[in-house]
XYZ file of C-alpha atoms in Angstrom:
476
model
C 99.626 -152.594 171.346
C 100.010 -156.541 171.783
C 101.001 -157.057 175.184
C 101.918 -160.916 174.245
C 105.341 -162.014 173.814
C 106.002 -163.254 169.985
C 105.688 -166.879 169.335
C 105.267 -167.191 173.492
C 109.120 -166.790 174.596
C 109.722 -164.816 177.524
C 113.262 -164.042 176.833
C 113.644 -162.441 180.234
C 113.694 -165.525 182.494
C 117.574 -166.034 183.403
C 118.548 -169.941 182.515
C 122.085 -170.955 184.238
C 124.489 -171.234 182.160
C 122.674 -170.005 178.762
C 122.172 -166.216 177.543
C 118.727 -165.563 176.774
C 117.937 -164.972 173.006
C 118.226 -161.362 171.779
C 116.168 -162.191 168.227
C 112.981 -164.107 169.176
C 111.456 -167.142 167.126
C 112.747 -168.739 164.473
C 113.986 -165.435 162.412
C 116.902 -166.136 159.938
C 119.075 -163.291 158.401
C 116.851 -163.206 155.155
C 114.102 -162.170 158.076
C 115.668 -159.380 159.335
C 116.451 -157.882 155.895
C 113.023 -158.411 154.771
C 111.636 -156.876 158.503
C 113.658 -153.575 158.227
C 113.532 -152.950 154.540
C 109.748 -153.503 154.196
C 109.352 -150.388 156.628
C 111.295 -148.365 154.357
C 109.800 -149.704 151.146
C 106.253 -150.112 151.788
C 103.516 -146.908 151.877
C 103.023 -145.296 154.802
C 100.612 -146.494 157.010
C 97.454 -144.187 157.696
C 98.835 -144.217 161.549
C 102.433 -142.816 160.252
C 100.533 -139.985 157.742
C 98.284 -138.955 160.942
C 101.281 -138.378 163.066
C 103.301 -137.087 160.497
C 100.566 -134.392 159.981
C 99.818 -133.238 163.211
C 104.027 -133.168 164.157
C 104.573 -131.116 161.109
C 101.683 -128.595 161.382
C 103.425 -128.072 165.333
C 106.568 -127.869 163.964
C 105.495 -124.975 161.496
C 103.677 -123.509 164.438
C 107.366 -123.421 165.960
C 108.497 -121.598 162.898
C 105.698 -119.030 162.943
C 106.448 -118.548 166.634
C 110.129 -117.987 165.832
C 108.921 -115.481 162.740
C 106.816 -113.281 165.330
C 109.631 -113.428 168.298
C 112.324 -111.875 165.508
C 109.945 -109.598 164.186
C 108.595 -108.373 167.729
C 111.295 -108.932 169.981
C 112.117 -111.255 173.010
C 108.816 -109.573 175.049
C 106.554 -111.681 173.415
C 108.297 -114.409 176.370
C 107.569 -114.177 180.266
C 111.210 -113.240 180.704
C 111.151 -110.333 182.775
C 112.844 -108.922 186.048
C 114.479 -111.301 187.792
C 113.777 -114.273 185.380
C 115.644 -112.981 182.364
C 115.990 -116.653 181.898
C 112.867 -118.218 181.260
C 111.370 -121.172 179.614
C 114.147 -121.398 176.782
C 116.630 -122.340 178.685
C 114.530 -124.675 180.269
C 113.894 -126.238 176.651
C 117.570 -125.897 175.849
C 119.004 -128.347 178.879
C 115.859 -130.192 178.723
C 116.932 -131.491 175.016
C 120.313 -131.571 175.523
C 119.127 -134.162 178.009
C 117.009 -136.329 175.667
C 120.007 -136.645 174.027
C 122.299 -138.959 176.358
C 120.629 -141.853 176.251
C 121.390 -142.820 172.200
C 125.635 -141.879 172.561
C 124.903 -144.266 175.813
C 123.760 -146.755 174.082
C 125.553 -146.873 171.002
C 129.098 -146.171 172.410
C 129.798 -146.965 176.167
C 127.205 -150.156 175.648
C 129.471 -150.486 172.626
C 132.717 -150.438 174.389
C 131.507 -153.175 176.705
C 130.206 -155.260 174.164
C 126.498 -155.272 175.614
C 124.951 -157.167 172.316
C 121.104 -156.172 173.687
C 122.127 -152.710 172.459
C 122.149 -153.647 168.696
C 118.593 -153.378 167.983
C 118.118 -150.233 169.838
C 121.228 -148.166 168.886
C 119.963 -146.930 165.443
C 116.627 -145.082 166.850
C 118.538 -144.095 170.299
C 121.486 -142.482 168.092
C 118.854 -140.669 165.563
C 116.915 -139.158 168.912
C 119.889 -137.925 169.759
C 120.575 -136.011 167.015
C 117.024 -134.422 166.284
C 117.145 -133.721 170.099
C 120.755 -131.680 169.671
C 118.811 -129.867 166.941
C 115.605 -128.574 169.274
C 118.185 -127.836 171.713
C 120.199 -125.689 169.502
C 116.948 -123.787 168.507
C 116.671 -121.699 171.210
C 119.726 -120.783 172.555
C 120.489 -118.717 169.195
C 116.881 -116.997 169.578
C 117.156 -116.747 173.149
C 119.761 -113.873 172.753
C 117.497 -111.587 171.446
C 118.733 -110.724 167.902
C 118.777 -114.195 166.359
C 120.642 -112.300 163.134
C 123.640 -111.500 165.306
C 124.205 -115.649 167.029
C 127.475 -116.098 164.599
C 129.021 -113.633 167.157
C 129.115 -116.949 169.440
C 131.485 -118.280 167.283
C 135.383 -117.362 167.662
C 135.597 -116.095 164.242
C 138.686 -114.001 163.098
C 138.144 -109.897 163.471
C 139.145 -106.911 163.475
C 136.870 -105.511 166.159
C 139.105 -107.977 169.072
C 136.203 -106.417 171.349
C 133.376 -108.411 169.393
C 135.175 -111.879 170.268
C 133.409 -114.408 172.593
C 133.812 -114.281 176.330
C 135.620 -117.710 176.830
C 135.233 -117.213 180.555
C 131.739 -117.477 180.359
C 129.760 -121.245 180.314
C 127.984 -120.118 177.675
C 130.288 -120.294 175.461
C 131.460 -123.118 177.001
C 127.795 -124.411 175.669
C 128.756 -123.765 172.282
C 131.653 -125.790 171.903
C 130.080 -128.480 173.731
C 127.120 -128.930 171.926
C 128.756 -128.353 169.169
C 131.097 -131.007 169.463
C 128.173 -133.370 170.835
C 126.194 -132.797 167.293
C 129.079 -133.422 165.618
C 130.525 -136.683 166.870
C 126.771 -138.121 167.257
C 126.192 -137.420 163.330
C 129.079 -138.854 162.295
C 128.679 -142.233 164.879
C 125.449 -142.206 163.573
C 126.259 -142.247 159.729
C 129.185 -143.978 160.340
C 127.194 -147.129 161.677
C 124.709 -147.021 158.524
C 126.274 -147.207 156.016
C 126.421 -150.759 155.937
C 122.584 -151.188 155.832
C 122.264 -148.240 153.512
C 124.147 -150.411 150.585
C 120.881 -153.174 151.142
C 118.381 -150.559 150.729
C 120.708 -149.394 147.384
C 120.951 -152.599 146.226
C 117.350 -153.296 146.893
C 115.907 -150.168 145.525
C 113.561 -150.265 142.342
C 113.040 -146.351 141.684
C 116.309 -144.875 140.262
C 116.204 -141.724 142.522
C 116.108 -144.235 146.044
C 119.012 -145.963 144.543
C 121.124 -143.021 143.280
C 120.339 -141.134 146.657
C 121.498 -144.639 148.547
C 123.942 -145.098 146.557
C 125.713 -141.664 147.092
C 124.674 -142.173 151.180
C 126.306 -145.768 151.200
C 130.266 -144.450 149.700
C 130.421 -147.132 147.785
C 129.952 -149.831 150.010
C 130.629 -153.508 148.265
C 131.081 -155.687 151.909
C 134.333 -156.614 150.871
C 136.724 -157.883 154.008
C 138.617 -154.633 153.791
C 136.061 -152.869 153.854
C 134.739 -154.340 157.006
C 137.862 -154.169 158.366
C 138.149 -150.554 158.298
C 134.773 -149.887 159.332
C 134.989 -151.488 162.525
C 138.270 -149.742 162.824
C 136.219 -146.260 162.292
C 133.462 -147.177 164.561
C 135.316 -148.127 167.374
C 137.368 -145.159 167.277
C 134.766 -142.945 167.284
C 132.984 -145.082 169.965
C 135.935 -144.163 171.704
C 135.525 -140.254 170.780
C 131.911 -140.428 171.504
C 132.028 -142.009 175.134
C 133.710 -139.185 177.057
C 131.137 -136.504 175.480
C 127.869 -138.323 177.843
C 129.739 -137.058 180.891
C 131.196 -134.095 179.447
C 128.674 -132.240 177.795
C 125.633 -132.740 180.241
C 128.388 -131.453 182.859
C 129.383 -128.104 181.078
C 125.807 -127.747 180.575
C 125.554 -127.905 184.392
C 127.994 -125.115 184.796
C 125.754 -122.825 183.047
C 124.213 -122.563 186.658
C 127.275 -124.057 189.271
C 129.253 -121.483 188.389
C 126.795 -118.731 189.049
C 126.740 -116.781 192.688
C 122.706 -117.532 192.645
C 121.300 -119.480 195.890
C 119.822 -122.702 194.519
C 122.342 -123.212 191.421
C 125.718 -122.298 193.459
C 126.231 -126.266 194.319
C 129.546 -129.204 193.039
C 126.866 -131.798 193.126
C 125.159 -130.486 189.685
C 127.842 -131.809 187.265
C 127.041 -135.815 188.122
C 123.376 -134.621 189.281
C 122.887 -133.181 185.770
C 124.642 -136.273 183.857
C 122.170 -138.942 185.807
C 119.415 -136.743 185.050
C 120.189 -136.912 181.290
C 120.487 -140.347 180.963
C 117.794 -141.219 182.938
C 115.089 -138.711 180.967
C 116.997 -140.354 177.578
C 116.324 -143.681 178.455
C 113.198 -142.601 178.605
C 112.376 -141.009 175.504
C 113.915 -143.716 173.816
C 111.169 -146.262 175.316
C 108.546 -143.732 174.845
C 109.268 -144.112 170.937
C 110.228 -147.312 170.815
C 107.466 -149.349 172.327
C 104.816 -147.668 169.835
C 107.136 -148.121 166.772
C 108.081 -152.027 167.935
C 104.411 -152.965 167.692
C 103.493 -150.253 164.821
C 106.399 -151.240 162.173
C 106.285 -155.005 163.449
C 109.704 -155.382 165.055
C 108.948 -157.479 168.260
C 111.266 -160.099 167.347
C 114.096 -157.825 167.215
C 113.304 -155.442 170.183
C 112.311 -157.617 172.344
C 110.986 -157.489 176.089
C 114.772 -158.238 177.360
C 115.547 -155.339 175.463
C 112.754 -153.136 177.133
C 113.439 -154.672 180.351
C 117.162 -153.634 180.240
C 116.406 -150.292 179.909
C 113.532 -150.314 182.480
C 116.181 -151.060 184.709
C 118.409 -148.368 183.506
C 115.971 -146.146 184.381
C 114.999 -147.468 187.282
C 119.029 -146.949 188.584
C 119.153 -143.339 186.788
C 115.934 -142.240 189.236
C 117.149 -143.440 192.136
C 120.677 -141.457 191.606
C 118.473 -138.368 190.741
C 116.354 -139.073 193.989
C 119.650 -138.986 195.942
C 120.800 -135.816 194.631
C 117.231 -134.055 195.206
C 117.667 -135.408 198.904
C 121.829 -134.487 199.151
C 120.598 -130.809 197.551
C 118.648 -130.211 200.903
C 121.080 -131.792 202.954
C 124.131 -129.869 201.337
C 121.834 -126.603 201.935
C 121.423 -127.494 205.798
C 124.833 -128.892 206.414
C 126.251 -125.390 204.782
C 124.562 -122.626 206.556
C 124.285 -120.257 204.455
C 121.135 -118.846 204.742
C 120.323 -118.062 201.377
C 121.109 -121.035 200.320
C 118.522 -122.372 203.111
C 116.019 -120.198 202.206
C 116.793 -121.028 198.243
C 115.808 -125.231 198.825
C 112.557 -124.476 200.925
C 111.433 -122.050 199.105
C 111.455 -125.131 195.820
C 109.391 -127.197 198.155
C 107.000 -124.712 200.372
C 106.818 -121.434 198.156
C 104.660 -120.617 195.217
C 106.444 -123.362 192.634
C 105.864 -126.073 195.596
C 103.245 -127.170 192.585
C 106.251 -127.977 190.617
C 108.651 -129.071 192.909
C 105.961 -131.541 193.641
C 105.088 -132.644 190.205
C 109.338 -133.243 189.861
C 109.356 -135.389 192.771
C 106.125 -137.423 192.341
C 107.579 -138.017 188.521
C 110.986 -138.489 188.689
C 111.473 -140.578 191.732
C 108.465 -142.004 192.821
C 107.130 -143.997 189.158
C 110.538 -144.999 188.352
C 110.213 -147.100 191.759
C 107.385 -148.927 189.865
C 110.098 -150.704 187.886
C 111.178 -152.811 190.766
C 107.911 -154.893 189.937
C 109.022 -157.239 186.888
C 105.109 -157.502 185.048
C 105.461 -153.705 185.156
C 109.109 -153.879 183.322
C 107.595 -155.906 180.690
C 104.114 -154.602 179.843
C 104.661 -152.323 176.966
C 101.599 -149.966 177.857
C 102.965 -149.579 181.663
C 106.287 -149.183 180.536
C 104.952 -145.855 177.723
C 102.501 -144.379 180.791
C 105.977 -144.363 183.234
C 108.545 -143.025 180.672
C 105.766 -139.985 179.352
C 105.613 -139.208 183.074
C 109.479 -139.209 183.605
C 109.245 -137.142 180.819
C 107.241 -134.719 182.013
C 109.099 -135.079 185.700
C 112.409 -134.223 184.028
C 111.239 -130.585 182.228
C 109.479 -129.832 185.462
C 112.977 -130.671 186.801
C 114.585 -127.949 184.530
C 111.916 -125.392 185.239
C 112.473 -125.673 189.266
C 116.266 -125.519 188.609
C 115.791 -122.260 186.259
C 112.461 -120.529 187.636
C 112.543 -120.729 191.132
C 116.418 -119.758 191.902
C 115.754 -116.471 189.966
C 112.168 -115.413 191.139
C 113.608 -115.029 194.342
C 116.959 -114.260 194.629
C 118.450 -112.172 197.340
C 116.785 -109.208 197.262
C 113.409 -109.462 198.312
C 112.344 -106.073 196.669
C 113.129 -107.421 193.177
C 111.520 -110.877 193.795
C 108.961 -111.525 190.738
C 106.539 -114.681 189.950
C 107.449 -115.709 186.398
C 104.385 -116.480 184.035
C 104.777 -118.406 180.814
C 102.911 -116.785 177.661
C 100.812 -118.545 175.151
C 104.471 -118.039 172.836
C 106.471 -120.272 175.903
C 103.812 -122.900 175.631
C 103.672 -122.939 171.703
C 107.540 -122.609 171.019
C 107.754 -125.959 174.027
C 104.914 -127.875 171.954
C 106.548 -126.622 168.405
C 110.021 -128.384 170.001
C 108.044 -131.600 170.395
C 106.415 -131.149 166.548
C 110.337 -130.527 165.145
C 111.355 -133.763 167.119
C 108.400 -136.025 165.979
C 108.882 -135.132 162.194
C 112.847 -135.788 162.105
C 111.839 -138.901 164.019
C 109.311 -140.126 161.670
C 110.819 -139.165 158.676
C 113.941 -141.193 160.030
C 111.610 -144.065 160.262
C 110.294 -144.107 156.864
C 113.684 -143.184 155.053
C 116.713 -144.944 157.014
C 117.251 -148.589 158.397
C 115.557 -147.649 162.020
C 117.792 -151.105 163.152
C 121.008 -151.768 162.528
C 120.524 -154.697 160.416
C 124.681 -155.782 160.326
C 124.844 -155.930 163.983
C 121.249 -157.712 164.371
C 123.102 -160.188 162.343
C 125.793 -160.669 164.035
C 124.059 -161.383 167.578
C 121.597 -163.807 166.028
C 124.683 -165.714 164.211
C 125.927 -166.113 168.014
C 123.039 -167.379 169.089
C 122.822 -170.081 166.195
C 126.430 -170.917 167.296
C 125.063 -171.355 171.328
C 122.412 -173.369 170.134
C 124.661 -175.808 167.641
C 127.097 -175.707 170.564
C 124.520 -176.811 173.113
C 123.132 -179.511 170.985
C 126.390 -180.935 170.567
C 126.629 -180.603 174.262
C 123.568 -182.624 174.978
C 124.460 -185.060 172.445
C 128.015 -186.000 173.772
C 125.791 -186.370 177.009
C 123.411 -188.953 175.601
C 126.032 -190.557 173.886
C 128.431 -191.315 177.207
């Protein structure tokens, strides 16, 4: 991984009165067609077959996992008395989480016209969406009989006493999730179809072009038609925005609404939301460094753009560090014993190994980012994000794990051990995740080349504009 920045620009040094480029070197339109399209359109590269290989022999693992937990029943898990709720719910909020960061991106970045966002979007909004679809995995096996998860759904019957409990969060989860998957799919569509008419109109196999053709709705650039797509996209922009606070927050009150010391708290709803954004972020640099050097894309995600979201990050951890901190605080300040007992018992009982591992993850490397050379190394910035990664399940685990080990009766307290089907169903996740994402890579524009276009035409009209500048200057 080059650690050099392409043709020698640093395009994070701040000049007064001039924006710093967002599309390094001397790249024209024609370049950023050509960049995109000849990841789609060339053979794989023997890195891209390795990985694709090793994610899709996990992700079958998932499926064989999935097979033998249907066929044997939900004992083949660690869930026992007290922690009925074990490591798939953990999995479940920690992918819900990964998914923030690309609706973040693409639509309240959007709606504030933040241009660095246009080379990032595409990937951020596709993570999303495979990360909706590991979440989704296990909450429809984690109820036991996976045949039977369509009685989640309101459907019409006759048996009124089958119907959903719309009381409970749970279902709340459904609709929210739900809802989340379905907005982000559509955004994400929605913003391609541009760039899926060039790889249409570019394809030379029949079957590429027919299958582009059908993806791209008959897309001919015509003025109307870019009229009413940027109508469309910024409505759902506007549809999309409200769902990053929303559905991380109903996701909280699977646990704030709960009588269980430890999860009983207001704080999670905004503590959950900064938490998701902040482990999005990043996954999204986790990927992204790798596949800016791998596919060749330096001069369109550039260091600014990796610095940006450093310091996203950076902001995100430091929120999450204040909520660990007001957690303790809230639990002293309340005096309620259990609730006492609950905090110190994360920090001094038998998980303190995790509690730990949360805190030294998720608050103390973000801090790293206040250094600038460590904002804009690529390696540094991959070793931090894989261990806020790590920090943020850990985070899910103390949430879930701890609270119900020991709740208040002592006589029914339990110490929860993961099988070798916990660890394999959390690595499968990771195998289903890297295959979508890969596959998205090889198949679909992985940057919105339309947009891309649009900031660099800016920046030509900056740099005729300050040329004429400097020339009226000489001049008088």
């Amino acid at each position: 991984m080059s650690l050099a920045i392409p043709n020698g620009l640093d395009n994070t040094v701040e000049r007064p009165g001039e924006r710093a480029p967002l599309v390094l070197g001397d790249t024209t339109y024609h370049d950023i067609t050509e960049t995109v399209c000849r990841v789609a359109e060339t053979k794989p590269s023997k890195g891209w077959v390795i990985g694709f290989l090793v994610a899709f022999a996990l992700f079958q693992w998932l499926g064989i996992c999935i097979a033998y937990l249907i066929y044997t029943g939900v004992g083949v898990w660690g869930n026992q008395s007290p922690v009925f709720w074990g490591w798939p719910i953990v999995n479940f909020v920690f992918w819900v989480g990964i998914g923030h960061a690309g609706t973040l991106i693409s639509a309240i970045l959007f709606l504030f016209r933040q241009e660095w966002r246009t080379s990032i979007n595409r990937a951020a909004e596709a993570m999303t969406i495979f990360a909706v679809v590991c979440a989704g995995t296990f909450p429809g096996i984690h109820i036991g009989r996976a045949w039977l998860a369509f009685w989640l759904a309101p459907y019409p019957s006759l048996n009124l006493w089958m119907w959903p409990q719309f009381r409970s969060p749970l279902l709340w989860d459904v609709f929210a999730v739900s809802t989340y998957g379905t907005v982000s799919l559509l955004f994400w569509y929605m913003g391609m179809v541009p760039d899926l008419a060039t790889f249409r109109d570019r394809s030379k196999n029949k079957y590429r072009r027919m299958a582009y053709g059908i993806l791209s709705l008959g897309w001919t650039g015509s003025s109307r038609h870019w009229m009413r797509y940027e109508k469309a996209y910024a409505l759902l922009a506007a549809f999309a925005a409200p769902l990053v606070l929303s559905v991380h927050t109903i996701v909280s009150f699977d646990f704030a609404v709960s009588q269980v010391p430890g999860w009983h708290t207001t704080i999670f709803p905004p503590y959950f939301v900064a938490g998701a954004i902040f482990s999005g972020f990043a996954m999204v640099l986790t990927l992204m460094v790798p596949a800016r050097s791998m596919l060749g894309l330096e001069k369109l995600i550039t260091i600014r753009h990796l610095d940006n979201m450093c310091k996203i990050i950076l902001a995100t951890g430091s929120i999450v560090g204040l909520a660990y901190g007001t957690e303790f605080f809230i639990a002293w300040y309340g005096q309620v014993p259990d609730e006492q007992y609950a905090f110190i018992n994360r920090a001094f009982g038998p998980y303190w190994w995790a509690y730990w591992t949360m805190v030294t993850c998720n608050v103390i490397s973000p801090q790293l980012f206040w250094v600038k050379k460590f904002r804009t190394t690529p390696w540094i910035i991959v070793l931090i994000t894989i261990f806020v990664n790590i920090g943020m399940w850990f985070e899910r685990f103390v949430i879930v794990i701890t609270s119900l080990s020991r709740d208040y009766l002592p006589s029914a307290w339990a110490y929860f051990t993961p099988t070798w089907v916990d660890f394999s169903m959390l690595i499968g996740s990771f195998g289903l995740f890297f295959t979508l994402f890969l596959l998205f890579c090889k198949l679909m524009p992985v940057i919105n080349m339309a947009e891309t276009k649009s900031t660099l035409a800016k920046q030509y009209h900056m740099a005729h504009a300050s040329g004429d500048q400097s020339a009226h200057e000489e001049k008088h």
